[in-house]
XYZ file of C-alpha atoms in Angstrom:
193
model
C 9.468 -13.540 -8.656
C 8.175 -13.385 -12.185
C 8.073 -9.878 -13.594
C 4.903 -8.961 -15.413
C 3.313 -5.623 -14.722
C -0.085 -6.630 -16.052
C 0.127 -9.699 -13.845
C -0.248 -7.984 -10.509
C -3.059 -6.809 -8.293
C -2.915 -3.918 -5.842
C -4.157 -3.571 -2.282
C -4.372 -0.007 -0.963
C -4.508 0.211 2.833
C -6.872 3.059 3.737
C -8.680 1.697 6.788
C -6.713 3.034 9.746
C -8.182 5.201 12.480
C -5.944 8.226 11.681
C -5.820 9.162 15.367
C -3.083 11.777 14.794
C -5.359 13.400 12.214
C -8.311 13.570 14.582
C -9.936 10.557 12.933
C -10.127 12.172 9.470
C -10.529 9.765 6.562
C -7.052 9.832 5.005
C -8.370 8.593 1.672
C -10.358 11.804 1.146
C -7.698 14.279 2.288
C -6.546 16.395 -0.642
C -3.052 17.393 -1.632
C -2.653 19.606 -4.669
C -6.344 19.280 -5.536
C -6.347 15.449 -5.591
C -7.308 13.044 -2.829
C -4.694 10.773 -1.301
C -6.723 7.817 -2.569
C -6.694 9.067 -6.171
C -2.925 9.510 -5.907
C -2.560 5.960 -4.548
C -4.682 4.525 -7.354
C -2.535 6.415 -9.871
C 0.572 4.784 -8.383
C -0.808 1.319 -9.225
C -2.312 2.236 -12.591
C -0.581 -0.833 -14.116
C -2.431 -3.233 -11.780
C -4.948 -5.649 -13.240
C -7.224 -5.176 -10.213
C -7.301 -2.728 -7.285
C -8.791 -3.370 -3.848
C -9.053 -0.493 -1.372
C -9.294 -1.556 2.257
C -11.283 1.300 3.770
C -14.544 3.216 3.565
C -15.980 3.554 0.074
C -15.471 6.961 -1.495
C -15.913 8.129 -5.099
C -12.935 7.418 -7.375
C -12.132 8.206 -11.001
C -10.823 4.686 -11.659
C -12.553 1.415 -10.756
C -11.682 -0.192 -7.434
C -13.265 -2.679 -5.054
C -13.809 -1.384 -1.516
C -13.772 -3.660 1.532
C -13.417 -3.203 5.283
C -10.697 -5.142 7.061
C -11.715 -8.152 9.070
C -11.400 -7.923 12.001
C -12.341 -4.225 11.908
C -9.410 -1.966 12.870
C -7.290 -5.113 13.000
C -4.268 -3.262 11.640
C -2.390 -3.228 8.337
C -1.689 -6.987 8.197
C -5.384 -7.778 8.684
C -6.171 -5.150 6.042
C -3.695 -6.610 3.576
C -5.038 -10.149 4.027
C -8.654 -8.985 3.753
C -7.738 -7.135 0.566
C -5.961 -10.193 -0.797
C -9.021 -12.348 -0.060
C -11.238 -9.825 -1.893
C -9.414 -10.102 -5.216
C -11.748 -11.418 -7.894
C -8.929 -13.041 -9.879
C -5.641 -14.696 -9.023
C -2.474 -12.699 -9.737
C 1.159 -13.809 -9.400
C 2.039 -10.738 -7.338
C 0.343 -8.150 -5.166
C 1.466 -4.546 -4.787
C 0.654 -3.122 -1.370
C 0.689 0.541 -0.403
C -0.567 2.828 2.313
C -3.006 5.479 1.132
C -1.033 8.187 2.947
C 2.073 8.072 0.709
C 1.152 10.645 -1.967
C 4.480 10.616 -3.830
C 4.455 6.946 -4.780
C 4.202 6.517 -8.547
C 3.833 3.769 -11.102
C 7.620 4.047 -11.542
C 8.033 3.142 -7.868
C 6.158 -0.108 -8.392
C 7.979 -0.864 -11.631
C 11.278 -0.513 -9.719
C 9.982 -2.773 -6.950
C 8.910 -5.429 -9.456
C 12.257 -5.271 -11.233
C 14.189 -5.550 -7.953
C 12.019 -8.491 -6.857
C 13.162 -10.765 -9.692
C 14.840 -13.759 -8.041
C 13.220 -12.948 -4.672
C 9.757 -13.316 -3.140
C 9.140 -9.593 -3.256
C 10.625 -6.155 -2.732
C 9.956 -3.382 -0.231
C 10.590 0.363 -0.382
C 12.919 1.720 2.295
C 13.628 5.183 3.636
C 16.695 5.780 5.792
C 17.066 2.001 6.076
C 13.521 1.486 7.382
C 10.941 -0.529 5.494
C 7.856 1.381 4.388
C 4.270 0.340 3.652
C 4.962 0.064 -0.067
C 5.998 -3.330 -1.403
C 5.342 -6.142 -3.866
C 5.050 -9.771 -2.826
C 4.394 -13.111 -4.502
C 0.783 -14.058 -3.836
C 1.625 -17.723 -3.341
C 4.307 -16.954 -0.732
C 2.032 -14.498 1.102
C -0.632 -17.193 1.264
C 1.924 -19.662 2.641
C 2.882 -17.480 5.630
C -0.496 -16.011 6.539
C -1.802 -16.810 10.020
C -5.358 -17.807 10.846
C -8.012 -15.084 11.135
C -7.698 -14.685 14.904
C -3.923 -14.213 14.752
C -4.288 -11.497 12.076
C -5.772 -9.006 14.556
C -3.071 -6.566 15.623
C -0.376 -8.424 13.672
C 2.378 -6.133 12.431
C 3.127 -6.169 8.703
C 6.789 -6.651 9.627
C 5.948 -9.873 11.472
C 3.786 -11.105 8.598
C 6.506 -10.482 6.011
C 9.494 -11.519 8.134
C 9.651 -15.130 6.809
C 9.730 -13.904 3.190
C 12.754 -13.130 1.019
C 12.076 -9.454 0.297
C 14.791 -7.258 -1.171
C 15.073 -3.665 0.093
C 14.773 -0.878 -2.499
C 15.871 2.622 -1.481
C 13.282 5.335 -2.033
C 13.966 8.130 -4.489
C 13.267 11.723 -3.533
C 10.168 12.087 -1.379
C 8.301 8.993 -2.604
C 8.428 7.364 0.852
C 7.079 10.400 2.726
C 3.737 9.836 4.404
C 0.954 11.896 5.942
C 0.502 11.011 9.602
C -0.283 14.505 10.911
C -1.715 17.781 9.627
C 1.805 19.155 9.879
C 3.015 16.444 7.467
C 0.297 17.476 5.024
C 1.243 21.168 5.290
C 4.924 20.319 4.724
C 4.153 18.246 1.630
C 1.812 20.941 0.280
C 4.425 23.682 0.737
C 7.095 21.513 -0.913
C 4.787 21.025 -3.903
C 4.242 24.794 -4.156
C 8.002 25.414 -4.100
C 8.563 23.173 -7.130
C-alpha cells in the first residue's frame, strides 16, 4: 500500500437500524456536545473526500450522503455503496463506523503507516477486528461481489481475501456505542478525565 494521507477517501458507515438503541439515528446522538457523525468526520479530517452512508444530517464539514443499496443490506453493502459514490478515484479508502467516537486522525495515520507493504490495515481490540480500517481501492474492487451477493454480506467475509495487517487499538479508540448504556459509560468516562 502506498502511503499518502491526502490520497485517501473515507466512507463512514451510519446506515444501520440501531435496534439496540430503539432505532435512534446513531449519527445524531451526541457525546460531549458533539454528534457521533461530527466525531467520525473529525477522525478522517485528512481525507480528500468523505462519503457518509446513512440519512443526511447537517454537518460542519462537507460530506456526500448516500443510502446503502440494497437498503439495510449491512455494512459490506454500505461500504461498497459508499465506494461507488466517490466522485474521484483514490488509492486507499478509510472505513469507519459512526458509533466509534474515540477514533481520531492519529488512528487513521497509524493504520496507513501499518498498511505499507500490505493491502490495508484494520484496528483490533482484544484480538478482534473492528469496523475501522484502511484498504487499497483497487484490491477492494477486485474482491467485491455482485450487487445481489452484497446484501447481508459480512465485512469480515468481504475483506477475508485481502492482506490486511492488524493494528492494536490504543486506549478507548475502539469502543463503540451499541446501547444507551454504552453511551452513558463513555459520557461518564469523559467527565472523569
